[in-house]
Short mmCIF file of C-alpha atoms in Angstrom, two decimals:
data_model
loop_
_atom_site.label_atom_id
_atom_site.label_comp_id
_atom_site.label_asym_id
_atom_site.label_seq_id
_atom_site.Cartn_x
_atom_site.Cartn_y
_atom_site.Cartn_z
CA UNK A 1 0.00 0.00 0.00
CA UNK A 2 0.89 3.49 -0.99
CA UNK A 3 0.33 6.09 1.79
CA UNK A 4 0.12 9.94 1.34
CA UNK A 5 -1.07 12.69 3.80
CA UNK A 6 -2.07 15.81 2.96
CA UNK A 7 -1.42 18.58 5.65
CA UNK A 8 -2.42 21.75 6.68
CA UNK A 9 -0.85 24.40 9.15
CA UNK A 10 -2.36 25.82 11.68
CA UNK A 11 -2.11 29.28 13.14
CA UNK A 12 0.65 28.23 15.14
CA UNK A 13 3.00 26.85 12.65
CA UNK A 14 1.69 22.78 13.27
CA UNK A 15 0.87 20.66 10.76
CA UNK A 16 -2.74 18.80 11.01
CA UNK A 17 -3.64 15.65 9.00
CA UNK A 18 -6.75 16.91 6.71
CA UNK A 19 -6.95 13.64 4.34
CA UNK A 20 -4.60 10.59 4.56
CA UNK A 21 -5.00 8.40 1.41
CA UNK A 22 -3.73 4.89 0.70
CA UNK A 23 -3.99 2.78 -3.13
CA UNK A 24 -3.49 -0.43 -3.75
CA UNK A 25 -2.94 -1.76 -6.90
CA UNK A 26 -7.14 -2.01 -7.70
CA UNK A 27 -8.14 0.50 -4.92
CA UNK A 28 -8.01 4.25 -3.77
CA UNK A 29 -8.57 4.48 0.19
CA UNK A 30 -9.76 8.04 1.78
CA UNK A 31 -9.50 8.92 5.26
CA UNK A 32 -10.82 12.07 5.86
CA UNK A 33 -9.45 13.33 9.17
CA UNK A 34 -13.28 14.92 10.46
CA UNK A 35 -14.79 15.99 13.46
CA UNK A 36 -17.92 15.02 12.14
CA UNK A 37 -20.11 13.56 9.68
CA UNK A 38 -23.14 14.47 8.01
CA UNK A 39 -25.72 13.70 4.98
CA UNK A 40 -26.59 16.88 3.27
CA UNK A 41 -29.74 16.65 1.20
CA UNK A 42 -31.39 19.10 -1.21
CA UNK A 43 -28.28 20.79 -2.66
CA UNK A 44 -24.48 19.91 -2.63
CA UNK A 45 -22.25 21.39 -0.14
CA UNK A 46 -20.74 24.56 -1.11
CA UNK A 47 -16.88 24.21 -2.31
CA UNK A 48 -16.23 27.28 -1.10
CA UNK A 49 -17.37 25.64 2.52
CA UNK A 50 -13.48 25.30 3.74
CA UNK A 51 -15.79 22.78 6.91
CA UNK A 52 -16.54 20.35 4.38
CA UNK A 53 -13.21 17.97 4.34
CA UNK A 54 -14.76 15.06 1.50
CA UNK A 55 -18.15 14.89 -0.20
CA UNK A 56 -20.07 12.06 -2.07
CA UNK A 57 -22.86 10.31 -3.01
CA UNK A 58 -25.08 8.28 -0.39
CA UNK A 59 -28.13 6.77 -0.99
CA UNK A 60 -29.83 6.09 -4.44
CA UNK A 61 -32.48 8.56 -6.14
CA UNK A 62 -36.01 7.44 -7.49
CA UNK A 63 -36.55 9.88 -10.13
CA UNK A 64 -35.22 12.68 -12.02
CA UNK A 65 -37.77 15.28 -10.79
CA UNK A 66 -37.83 19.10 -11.08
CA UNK A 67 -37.57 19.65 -7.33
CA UNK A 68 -35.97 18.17 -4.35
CA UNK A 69 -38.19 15.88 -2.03
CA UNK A 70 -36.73 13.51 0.79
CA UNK A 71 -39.31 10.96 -0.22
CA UNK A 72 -37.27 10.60 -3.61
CA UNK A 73 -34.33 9.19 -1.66
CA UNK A 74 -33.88 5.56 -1.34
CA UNK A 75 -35.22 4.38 2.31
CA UNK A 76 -35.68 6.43 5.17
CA UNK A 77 -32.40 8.62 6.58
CA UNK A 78 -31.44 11.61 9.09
CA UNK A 79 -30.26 14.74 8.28
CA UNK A 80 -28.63 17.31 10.67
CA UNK A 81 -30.18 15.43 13.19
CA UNK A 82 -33.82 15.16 11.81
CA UNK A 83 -35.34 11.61 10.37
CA UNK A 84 -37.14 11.67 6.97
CA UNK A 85 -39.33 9.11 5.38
CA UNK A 86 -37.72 7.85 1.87
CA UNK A 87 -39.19 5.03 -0.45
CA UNK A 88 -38.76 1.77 -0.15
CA UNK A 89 -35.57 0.23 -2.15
CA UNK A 90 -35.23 -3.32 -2.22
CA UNK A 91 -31.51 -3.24 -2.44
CA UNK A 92 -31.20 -1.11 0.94
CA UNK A 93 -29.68 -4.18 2.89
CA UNK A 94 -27.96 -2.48 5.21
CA UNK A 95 -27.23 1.50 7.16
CA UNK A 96 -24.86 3.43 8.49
CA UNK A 97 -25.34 5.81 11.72
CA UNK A 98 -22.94 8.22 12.71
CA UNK A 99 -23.78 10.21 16.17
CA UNK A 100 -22.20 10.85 19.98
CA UNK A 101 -19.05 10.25 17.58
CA UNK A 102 -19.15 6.83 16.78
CA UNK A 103 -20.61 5.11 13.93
CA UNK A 104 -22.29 1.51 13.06
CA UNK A 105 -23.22 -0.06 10.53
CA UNK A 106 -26.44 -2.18 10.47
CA UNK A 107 -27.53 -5.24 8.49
CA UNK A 108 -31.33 -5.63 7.51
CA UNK A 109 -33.37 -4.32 10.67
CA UNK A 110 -32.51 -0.65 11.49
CA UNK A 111 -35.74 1.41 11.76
CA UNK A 112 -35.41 2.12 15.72
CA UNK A 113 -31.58 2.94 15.25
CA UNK A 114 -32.64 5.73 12.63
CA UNK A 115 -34.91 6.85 15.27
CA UNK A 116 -32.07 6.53 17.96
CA UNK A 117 -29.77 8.67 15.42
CA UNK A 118 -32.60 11.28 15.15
CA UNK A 119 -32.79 11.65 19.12
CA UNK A 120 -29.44 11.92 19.14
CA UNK A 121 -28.60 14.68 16.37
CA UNK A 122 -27.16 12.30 14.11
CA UNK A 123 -27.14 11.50 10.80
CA UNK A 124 -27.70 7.85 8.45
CA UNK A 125 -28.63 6.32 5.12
CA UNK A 126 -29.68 3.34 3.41
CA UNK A 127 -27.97 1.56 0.99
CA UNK A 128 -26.96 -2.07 -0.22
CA UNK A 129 -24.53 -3.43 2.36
CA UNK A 130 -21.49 -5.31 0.64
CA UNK A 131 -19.49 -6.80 3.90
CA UNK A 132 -20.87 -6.97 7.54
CA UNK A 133 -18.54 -8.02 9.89
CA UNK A 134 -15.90 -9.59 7.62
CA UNK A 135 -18.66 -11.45 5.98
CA UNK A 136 -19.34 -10.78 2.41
CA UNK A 137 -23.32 -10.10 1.66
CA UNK A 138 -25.36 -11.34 -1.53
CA UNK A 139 -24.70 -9.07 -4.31
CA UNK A 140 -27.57 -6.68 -5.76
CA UNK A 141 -26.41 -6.12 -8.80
CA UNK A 142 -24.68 -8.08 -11.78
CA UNK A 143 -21.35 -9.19 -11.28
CA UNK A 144 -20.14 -8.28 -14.59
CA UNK A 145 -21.26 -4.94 -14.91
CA UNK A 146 -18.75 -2.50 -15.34
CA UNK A 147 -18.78 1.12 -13.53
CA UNK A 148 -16.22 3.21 -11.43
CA UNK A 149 -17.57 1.75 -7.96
CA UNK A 150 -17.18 3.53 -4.12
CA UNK A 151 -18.05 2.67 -0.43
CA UNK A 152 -18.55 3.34 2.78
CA UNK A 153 -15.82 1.21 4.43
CA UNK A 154 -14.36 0.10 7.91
CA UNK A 155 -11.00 -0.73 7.08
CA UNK A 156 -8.67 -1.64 10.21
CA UNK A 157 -10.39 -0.14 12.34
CA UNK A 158 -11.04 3.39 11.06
CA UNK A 159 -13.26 5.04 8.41
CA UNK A 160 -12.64 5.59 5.36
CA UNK A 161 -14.09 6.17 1.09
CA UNK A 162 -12.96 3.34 -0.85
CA UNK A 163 -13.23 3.80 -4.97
CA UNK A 164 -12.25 1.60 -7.41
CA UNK A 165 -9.31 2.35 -9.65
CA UNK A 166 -11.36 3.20 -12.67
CA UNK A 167 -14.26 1.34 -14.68
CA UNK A 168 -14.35 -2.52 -13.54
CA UNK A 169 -16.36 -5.07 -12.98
CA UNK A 170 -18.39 -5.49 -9.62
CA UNK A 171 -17.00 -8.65 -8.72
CA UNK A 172 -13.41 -7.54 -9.17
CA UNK A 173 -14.04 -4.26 -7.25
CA UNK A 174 -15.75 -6.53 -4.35
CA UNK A 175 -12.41 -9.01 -4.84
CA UNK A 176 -10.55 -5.72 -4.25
CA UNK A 177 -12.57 -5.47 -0.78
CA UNK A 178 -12.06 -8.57 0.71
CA UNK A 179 -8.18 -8.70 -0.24
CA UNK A 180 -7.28 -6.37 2.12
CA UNK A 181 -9.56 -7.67 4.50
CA UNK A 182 -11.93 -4.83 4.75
CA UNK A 183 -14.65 -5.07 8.12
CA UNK A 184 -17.89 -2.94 6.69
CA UNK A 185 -18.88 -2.07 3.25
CA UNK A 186 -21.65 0.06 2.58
CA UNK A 187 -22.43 0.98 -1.44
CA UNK A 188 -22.54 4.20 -2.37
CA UNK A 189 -24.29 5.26 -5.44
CA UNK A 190 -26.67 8.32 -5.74
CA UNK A 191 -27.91 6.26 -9.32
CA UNK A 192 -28.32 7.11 -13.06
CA UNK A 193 -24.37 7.18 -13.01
CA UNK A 194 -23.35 9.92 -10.81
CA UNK A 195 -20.66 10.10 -9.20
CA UNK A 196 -19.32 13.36 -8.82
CA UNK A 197 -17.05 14.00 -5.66
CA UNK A 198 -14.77 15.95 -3.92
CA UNK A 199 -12.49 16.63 -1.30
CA UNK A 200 -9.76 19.40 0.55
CA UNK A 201 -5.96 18.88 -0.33
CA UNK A 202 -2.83 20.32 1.83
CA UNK A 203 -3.62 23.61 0.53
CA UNK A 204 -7.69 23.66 1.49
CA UNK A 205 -8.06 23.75 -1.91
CA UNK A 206 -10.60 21.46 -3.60
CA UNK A 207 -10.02 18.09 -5.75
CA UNK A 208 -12.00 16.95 -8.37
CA UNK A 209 -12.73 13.05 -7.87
CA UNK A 210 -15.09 12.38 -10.92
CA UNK A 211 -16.69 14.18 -13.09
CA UNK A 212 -20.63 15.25 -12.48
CA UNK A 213 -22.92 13.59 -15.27
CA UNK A 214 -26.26 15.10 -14.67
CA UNK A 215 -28.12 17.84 -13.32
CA UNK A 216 -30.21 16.10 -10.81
CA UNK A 217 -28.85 15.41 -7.39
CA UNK A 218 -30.55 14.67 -3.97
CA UNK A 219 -28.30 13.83 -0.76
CA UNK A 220 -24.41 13.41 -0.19
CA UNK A 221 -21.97 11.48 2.42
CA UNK A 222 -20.54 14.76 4.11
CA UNK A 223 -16.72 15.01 6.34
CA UNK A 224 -16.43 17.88 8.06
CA UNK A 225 -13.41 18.86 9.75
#
């Protein structure tokens, strides 16, 4: 594994971690170095927002509708601390909660946990879970289809964003997972292929992940320092 840290300086001359990131020879590994964590819904975070440390897609979208609604995102989730009602996806096998600083991630059976999040100021999504606990989960999706994938990972016992080198298959990209022996997977895929992300470099200044490929957006895995 290649390692690289990007640093900042504070006021008083030290030099803070603000995104450590690892590859392997199929894999690009982010750990954003954040206070907190956050889904933002409706509109993107601002880039200009020098909080936000790493931004990407969460949960899937329904439609492609002229305005944002929470019930157009893929099962129900929390926001800022406030629990929303989404639509029912098939695929959502699994959650992740982040709140009182810790996180979990939940296979099958998480409706009261949402609520728990909610009470607590939190924030979590749905999505399809791809390892719980080590243990690889039945896929959703083909095998063989091709894409630039990402997740939500637990990788030695820290958080991190976990992309695929480039366009391969979803079994080699799940392979890729399980190689380095990765604890939690969580997908993450906002649907009808986009992907755009972002995050804060050594300078604060902002780095491009993939390119956005349409218009319509709905809710975002947030890092904030």
């Amino acid at each position: 594994i290649v390692a690289c840290l990007m640093l900042v300086k504070t006021s008083f001359g030290q030099q803070v971690d603000l995104i450590h990131i690892e590859t392997t020879a199929d894999l690009v590994i982010y750990y954003p170095q954040y206070s907190n964590i956050d889904l933002a819904c409706g509109q993107m975070p601002q880039k200009t927002d020098n909080d936000v440390l790493f931004c990407c897609e969460a949960a899937f979208t329904g439609e492609l509708l002229k305005e944002f609604k929470h019930s157009n995102i893929a099962g129900h989730h929390v926001s800022g601390g406030m629990f929303y009602k989404g639509y029912k996806c098939k695929p959502n096998t699994g959650c992740f909660v982040f709140y009182n600083n810790q996180w979990k991630y939940l296979l099958h059976n998480y409706a009261d946990e949402l609520r728990m999040t909610a009470n607590n100021g939190g924030m979590g999504f749905g999505q399809n879970m791809i390892i719980h606990d080590g243990q690889t989960q039945p896929s959703f999706r083909k095998l063989k289809s091709w894409f630039e994938y990402r997740a939500l990972c637990e990788y030695r016992g820290k958080l991190c964003v976990i992309d695929s080198k480039g366009v391969v298959s979803y079994a080699t990209f799940i392979s890729s997972l399980e190689k380095i022996g990765i604890t939690h997977a969580l997908y993450l895929d906002m649907g009808n292929g986009w992907n755009h992300s972002w995050y804060r470099d050594n300078d604060g200044k902002v780095v491009e992940i993939h390119p956005k490929t349409h218009g319509y957006t709905t809710n975002w895995l947030v890092f904030i320092r």
